[in-house]
């Protein structure tokens, strides 16, 4: 394992070297749930929220209601939420376990299974949970690490058409 634990709820860290960087590929997923493979190119023109999680992380569980609400609220306006499930423990590598946990917890947005840490490494991610907000041109505009973003004021979720306009 990479020696990384769930991000402390008190930690609010900006991964500033990732800001304005082009979103890395999701193509290194070892499996996918709830969707066909989504590429960075396919997400171009849409606003994406990339959510790194593992189903046993209690801190991620605290963020799930907010991520799920954003996915539902803005889905028809062009926001695409993609969960990237990167396992912390060996039993979390089992896709059937992830599928069962996602169903039980109501995660119905696309999930990229990242059992080999390929996507995790390409984002230079080190925490669960971690959220990357990507604009319509594919640039990372905001990064939030840990579960202290549970107030909508900490993540700049605006109607996606406003993010599209501001990055033209």
PDB file of C-alpha atoms in Angstrom:
ATOM      1  CA  UNK A   1       0.000   0.000   0.000  1.00  0.00           C
ATOM      2  CA  UNK A   2       1.119   3.554  -0.477  1.00  0.00           C
ATOM      3  CA  UNK A   3       1.014   4.213   3.255  1.00  0.00           C
ATOM      4  CA  UNK A   4      -1.724   6.794   2.886  1.00  0.00           C
ATOM      5  CA  UNK A   5      -4.734   6.799   5.153  1.00  0.00           C
ATOM      6  CA  UNK A   6      -8.052   8.530   4.794  1.00  0.00           C
ATOM      7  CA  UNK A   7      -7.462  12.263   4.927  1.00  0.00           C
ATOM      8  CA  UNK A   8      -7.986  13.686   8.367  1.00  0.00           C
ATOM      9  CA  UNK A   9     -11.277  15.524   8.691  1.00  0.00           C
ATOM     10  CA  UNK A  10      -9.452  18.529  10.089  1.00  0.00           C
ATOM     11  CA  UNK A  11      -7.164  18.747   7.069  1.00  0.00           C
ATOM     12  CA  UNK A  12      -8.202  21.069   4.298  1.00  0.00           C
ATOM     13  CA  UNK A  13      -5.364  20.953   1.819  1.00  0.00           C
ATOM     14  CA  UNK A  14      -5.106  22.529  -1.581  1.00  0.00           C
ATOM     15  CA  UNK A  15      -3.059  20.495  -4.055  1.00  0.00           C
ATOM     16  CA  UNK A  16      -2.040  23.703  -5.832  1.00  0.00           C
ATOM     17  CA  UNK A  17       0.440  22.165  -8.274  1.00  0.00           C
ATOM     18  CA  UNK A  18      -2.524  20.384  -9.877  1.00  0.00           C
ATOM     19  CA  UNK A  19      -4.558  23.551 -10.435  1.00  0.00           C
ATOM     20  CA  UNK A  20      -4.974  24.556 -14.073  1.00  0.00           C
ATOM     21  CA  UNK A  21      -3.222  21.349 -15.111  1.00  0.00           C
ATOM     22  CA  UNK A  22      -4.944  19.281 -17.775  1.00  0.00           C
ATOM     23  CA  UNK A  23      -6.977  16.473 -16.248  1.00  0.00           C
ATOM     24  CA  UNK A  24      -5.057  13.186 -16.427  1.00  0.00           C
ATOM     25  CA  UNK A  25      -6.532  10.237 -18.256  1.00  0.00           C
ATOM     26  CA  UNK A  26      -9.028   7.892 -16.641  1.00  0.00           C
ATOM     27  CA  UNK A  27      -7.935   5.187 -19.090  1.00  0.00           C
ATOM     28  CA  UNK A  28      -5.876   3.254 -16.563  1.00  0.00           C
ATOM     29  CA  UNK A  29      -8.992   2.009 -14.777  1.00  0.00           C
ATOM     30  CA  UNK A  30      -8.892  -1.739 -14.173  1.00  0.00           C
ATOM     31  CA  UNK A  31     -12.708  -1.947 -14.397  1.00  0.00           C
ATOM     32  CA  UNK A  32     -15.735   0.324 -14.592  1.00  0.00           C
ATOM     33  CA  UNK A  33     -19.155   0.392 -12.982  1.00  0.00           C
ATOM     34  CA  UNK A  34     -22.320   2.300 -13.914  1.00  0.00           C
ATOM     35  CA  UNK A  35     -20.896   3.523 -17.241  1.00  0.00           C
ATOM     36  CA  UNK A  36     -18.874   2.771 -20.318  1.00  0.00           C
ATOM     37  CA  UNK A  37     -15.231   3.935 -20.157  1.00  0.00           C
ATOM     38  CA  UNK A  38     -15.124   7.723 -19.886  1.00  0.00           C
ATOM     39  CA  UNK A  39     -12.094   9.431 -21.383  1.00  0.00           C
ATOM     40  CA  UNK A  40     -10.807  12.924 -20.703  1.00  0.00           C
ATOM     41  CA  UNK A  41     -11.598  13.743 -24.339  1.00  0.00           C
ATOM     42  CA  UNK A  42     -15.193  12.555 -23.898  1.00  0.00           C
ATOM     43  CA  UNK A  43     -15.562  14.780 -20.841  1.00  0.00           C
ATOM     44  CA  UNK A  44     -14.307  17.819 -22.771  1.00  0.00           C
ATOM     45  CA  UNK A  45     -17.076  20.409 -22.990  1.00  0.00           C
ATOM     46  CA  UNK A  46     -18.565  19.232 -19.695  1.00  0.00           C
ATOM     47  CA  UNK A  47     -17.707  20.071 -16.123  1.00  0.00           C
ATOM     48  CA  UNK A  48     -16.454  17.021 -14.217  1.00  0.00           C
ATOM     49  CA  UNK A  49     -16.109  16.288 -10.548  1.00  0.00           C
ATOM     50  CA  UNK A  50     -13.590  13.481  -9.992  1.00  0.00           C
ATOM     51  CA  UNK A  51     -14.074  11.892  -6.565  1.00  0.00           C
ATOM     52  CA  UNK A  52     -11.338   9.583  -5.224  1.00  0.00           C
ATOM     53  CA  UNK A  53     -12.782   7.197  -2.678  1.00  0.00           C
ATOM     54  CA  UNK A  54     -12.591   3.813  -1.054  1.00  0.00           C
ATOM     55  CA  UNK A  55     -15.717   2.322   0.393  1.00  0.00           C
ATOM     56  CA  UNK A  56     -14.355   1.633   3.899  1.00  0.00           C
ATOM     57  CA  UNK A  57     -13.150   5.198   4.458  1.00  0.00           C
ATOM     58  CA  UNK A  58     -15.405   6.852   7.022  1.00  0.00           C
ATOM     59  CA  UNK A  59     -14.301  10.299   5.888  1.00  0.00           C
ATOM     60  CA  UNK A  60     -15.399   9.527   2.340  1.00  0.00           C
ATOM     61  CA  UNK A  61     -18.746   8.369   3.721  1.00  0.00           C
ATOM     62  CA  UNK A  62     -19.239  11.816   5.236  1.00  0.00           C
ATOM     63  CA  UNK A  63     -18.809  13.431   1.817  1.00  0.00           C
ATOM     64  CA  UNK A  64     -21.018  11.022  -0.124  1.00  0.00           C
ATOM     65  CA  UNK A  65     -24.366  12.769   0.525  1.00  0.00           C
ATOM     66  CA  UNK A  66     -22.948  16.014  -0.891  1.00  0.00           C
ATOM     67  CA  UNK A  67     -21.307  14.426  -3.934  1.00  0.00           C
ATOM     68  CA  UNK A  68     -24.459  12.427  -4.658  1.00  0.00           C
ATOM     69  CA  UNK A  69     -26.621  15.571  -4.306  1.00  0.00           C
ATOM     70  CA  UNK A  70     -24.380  17.521  -6.711  1.00  0.00           C
ATOM     71  CA  UNK A  71     -24.485  14.644  -9.194  1.00  0.00           C
ATOM     72  CA  UNK A  72     -28.293  14.645  -9.095  1.00  0.00           C
ATOM     73  CA  UNK A  73     -28.774  18.424  -9.004  1.00  0.00           C
ATOM     74  CA  UNK A  74     -26.433  19.278 -11.885  1.00  0.00           C
ATOM     75  CA  UNK A  75     -26.622  16.117 -14.017  1.00  0.00           C
ATOM     76  CA  UNK A  76     -29.082  17.676 -16.460  1.00  0.00           C
ATOM     77  CA  UNK A  77     -26.898  20.795 -16.688  1.00  0.00           C
ATOM     78  CA  UNK A  78     -23.773  18.982 -17.854  1.00  0.00           C
ATOM     79  CA  UNK A  79     -21.953  18.055 -14.631  1.00  0.00           C
ATOM     80  CA  UNK A  80     -20.429  14.587 -14.784  1.00  0.00           C
ATOM     81  CA  UNK A  81     -19.394  13.032 -11.479  1.00  0.00           C
ATOM     82  CA  UNK A  82     -16.882  10.201 -11.751  1.00  0.00           C
ATOM     83  CA  UNK A  83     -15.938   8.202  -8.699  1.00  0.00           C
ATOM     84  CA  UNK A  84     -12.446   6.735  -8.761  1.00  0.00           C
ATOM     85  CA  UNK A  85     -12.383   3.805  -6.362  1.00  0.00           C
ATOM     86  CA  UNK A  86      -8.800   3.204  -5.259  1.00  0.00           C
ATOM     87  CA  UNK A  87      -8.516   0.470  -2.619  1.00  0.00           C
ATOM     88  CA  UNK A  88      -6.784   0.956   0.703  1.00  0.00           C
ATOM     89  CA  UNK A  89      -7.065  -2.718   1.709  1.00  0.00           C
ATOM     90  CA  UNK A  90      -6.697  -5.895  -0.360  1.00  0.00           C
ATOM     91  CA  UNK A  91     -10.379  -6.919  -0.017  1.00  0.00           C
ATOM     92  CA  UNK A  92     -11.348  -3.587  -1.619  1.00  0.00           C
ATOM     93  CA  UNK A  93      -9.673  -4.748  -4.855  1.00  0.00           C
ATOM     94  CA  UNK A  94     -12.507  -7.215  -5.421  1.00  0.00           C
ATOM     95  CA  UNK A  95     -14.826  -5.581  -7.971  1.00  0.00           C
ATOM     96  CA  UNK A  96     -17.822  -7.484  -6.593  1.00  0.00           C
ATOM     97  CA  UNK A  97     -17.181  -5.929  -3.168  1.00  0.00           C
ATOM     98  CA  UNK A  98     -17.002  -2.469  -4.741  1.00  0.00           C
ATOM     99  CA  UNK A  99     -20.169  -3.130  -6.769  1.00  0.00           C
ATOM    100  CA  UNK A 100     -22.028  -4.267  -3.636  1.00  0.00           C
ATOM    101  CA  UNK A 101     -20.818  -1.289  -1.569  1.00  0.00           C
ATOM    102  CA  UNK A 102     -21.708   1.176  -4.343  1.00  0.00           C
ATOM    103  CA  UNK A 103     -25.208  -0.295  -4.616  1.00  0.00           C
ATOM    104  CA  UNK A 104     -25.721  -0.286  -0.827  1.00  0.00           C
ATOM    105  CA  UNK A 105     -24.495   3.305  -0.528  1.00  0.00           C
ATOM    106  CA  UNK A 106     -26.419   4.611  -3.525  1.00  0.00           C
ATOM    107  CA  UNK A 107     -23.436   5.455  -5.731  1.00  0.00           C
ATOM    108  CA  UNK A 108     -25.036   5.412  -9.160  1.00  0.00           C
ATOM    109  CA  UNK A 109     -22.690   7.759 -11.021  1.00  0.00           C
ATOM    110  CA  UNK A 110     -19.820   6.330 -13.119  1.00  0.00           C
ATOM    111  CA  UNK A 111     -17.059   4.577 -11.185  1.00  0.00           C
ATOM    112  CA  UNK A 112     -13.555   3.914 -12.469  1.00  0.00           C
ATOM    113  CA  UNK A 113     -11.985   1.052 -10.513  1.00  0.00           C
ATOM    114  CA  UNK A 114      -8.350   1.956  -9.875  1.00  0.00           C
ATOM    115  CA  UNK A 115      -6.995  -1.188  -8.222  1.00  0.00           C
ATOM    116  CA  UNK A 116      -3.503  -0.665  -9.654  1.00  0.00           C
ATOM    117  CA  UNK A 117      -3.328   3.004  -8.548  1.00  0.00           C
ATOM    118  CA  UNK A 118      -2.763   4.162 -12.141  1.00  0.00           C
ATOM    119  CA  UNK A 119      -5.283   7.008 -12.002  1.00  0.00           C
ATOM    120  CA  UNK A 120      -4.329   7.838  -8.403  1.00  0.00           C
ATOM    121  CA  UNK A 121      -0.687   8.267  -9.446  1.00  0.00           C
ATOM    122  CA  UNK A 122      -1.512  10.273 -12.583  1.00  0.00           C
ATOM    123  CA  UNK A 123      -3.448  12.772 -10.423  1.00  0.00           C
ATOM    124  CA  UNK A 124      -0.596  12.696  -7.877  1.00  0.00           C
ATOM    125  CA  UNK A 125      -3.280  11.986  -5.303  1.00  0.00           C
ATOM    126  CA  UNK A 126      -2.471  10.949  -1.731  1.00  0.00           C
ATOM    127  CA  UNK A 127      -5.806  11.064   0.109  1.00  0.00           C
ATOM    128  CA  UNK A 128      -9.264   9.610   0.505  1.00  0.00           C
ATOM    129  CA  UNK A 129     -11.460  11.419  -0.106  1.00  0.00           C
ATOM    130  CA  UNK A 130     -10.158  13.808  -2.706  1.00  0.00           C
ATOM    131  CA  UNK A 131     -12.222  15.838  -5.157  1.00  0.00           C
ATOM    132  CA  UNK A 132     -10.959  17.459  -8.363  1.00  0.00           C
ATOM    133  CA  UNK A 133     -13.247  19.909 -10.147  1.00  0.00           C
ATOM    134  CA  UNK A 134     -12.459  20.015 -13.867  1.00  0.00           C
ATOM    135  CA  UNK A 135     -13.690  22.763 -16.183  1.00  0.00           C
ATOM    136  CA  UNK A 136     -15.149  22.267 -19.648  1.00  0.00           C
ATOM    137  CA  UNK A 137     -11.710  22.633 -21.266  1.00  0.00           C
ATOM    138  CA  UNK A 138     -10.358  19.798 -19.148  1.00  0.00           C
ATOM    139  CA  UNK A 139      -8.358  21.917 -16.692  1.00  0.00           C
ATOM    140  CA  UNK A 140      -8.392  21.155 -12.983  1.00  0.00           C
ATOM    141  CA  UNK A 141      -9.882  24.243 -11.360  1.00  0.00           C
ATOM    142  CA  UNK A 142     -10.223  23.161  -7.734  1.00  0.00           C
ATOM    143  CA  UNK A 143      -8.881  20.409  -5.515  1.00  0.00           C
ATOM    144  CA  UNK A 144     -10.282  19.522  -2.114  1.00  0.00           C
ATOM    145  CA  UNK A 145      -8.690  16.867   0.066  1.00  0.00           C
ATOM    146  CA  UNK A 146     -10.334  15.360   3.120  1.00  0.00           C
ATOM    147  CA  UNK A 147     -13.923  15.524   4.283  1.00  0.00           C
ATOM    148  CA  UNK A 148     -14.053  19.111   5.496  1.00  0.00           C
ATOM    149  CA  UNK A 149     -15.698  20.217   2.256  1.00  0.00           C
ATOM    150  CA  UNK A 150     -19.069  19.015   3.463  1.00  0.00           C
ATOM    151  CA  UNK A 151     -20.341  22.575   3.331  1.00  0.00           C
ATOM    152  CA  UNK A 152     -21.258  23.526  -0.227  1.00  0.00           C
ATOM    153  CA  UNK A 153     -19.410  26.803   0.253  1.00  0.00           C
ATOM    154  CA  UNK A 154     -16.004  25.089   0.208  1.00  0.00           C
ATOM    155  CA  UNK A 155     -16.323  23.563  -3.267  1.00  0.00           C
ATOM    156  CA  UNK A 156     -17.047  26.065  -6.029  1.00  0.00           C
ATOM    157  CA  UNK A 157     -19.960  24.080  -7.411  1.00  0.00           C
ATOM    158  CA  UNK A 158     -21.788  26.487  -9.624  1.00  0.00           C
ATOM    159  CA  UNK A 159     -24.020  25.711 -12.505  1.00  0.00           C
ATOM    160  CA  UNK A 160     -21.681  24.134 -15.070  1.00  0.00           C
ATOM    161  CA  UNK A 161     -22.588  26.691 -17.713  1.00  0.00           C
ATOM    162  CA  UNK A 162     -20.977  29.359 -15.476  1.00  0.00           C
ATOM    163  CA  UNK A 163     -17.758  27.326 -15.273  1.00  0.00           C
ATOM    164  CA  UNK A 164     -17.840  26.844 -19.038  1.00  0.00           C
ATOM    165  CA  UNK A 165     -18.211  30.572 -19.607  1.00  0.00           C
ATOM    166  CA  UNK A 166     -15.454  31.497 -17.124  1.00  0.00           C
ATOM    167  CA  UNK A 167     -12.880  29.273 -18.816  1.00  0.00           C
ATOM    168  CA  UNK A 168     -13.535  30.162 -22.454  1.00  0.00           C
TER     169      UNK A 168
END
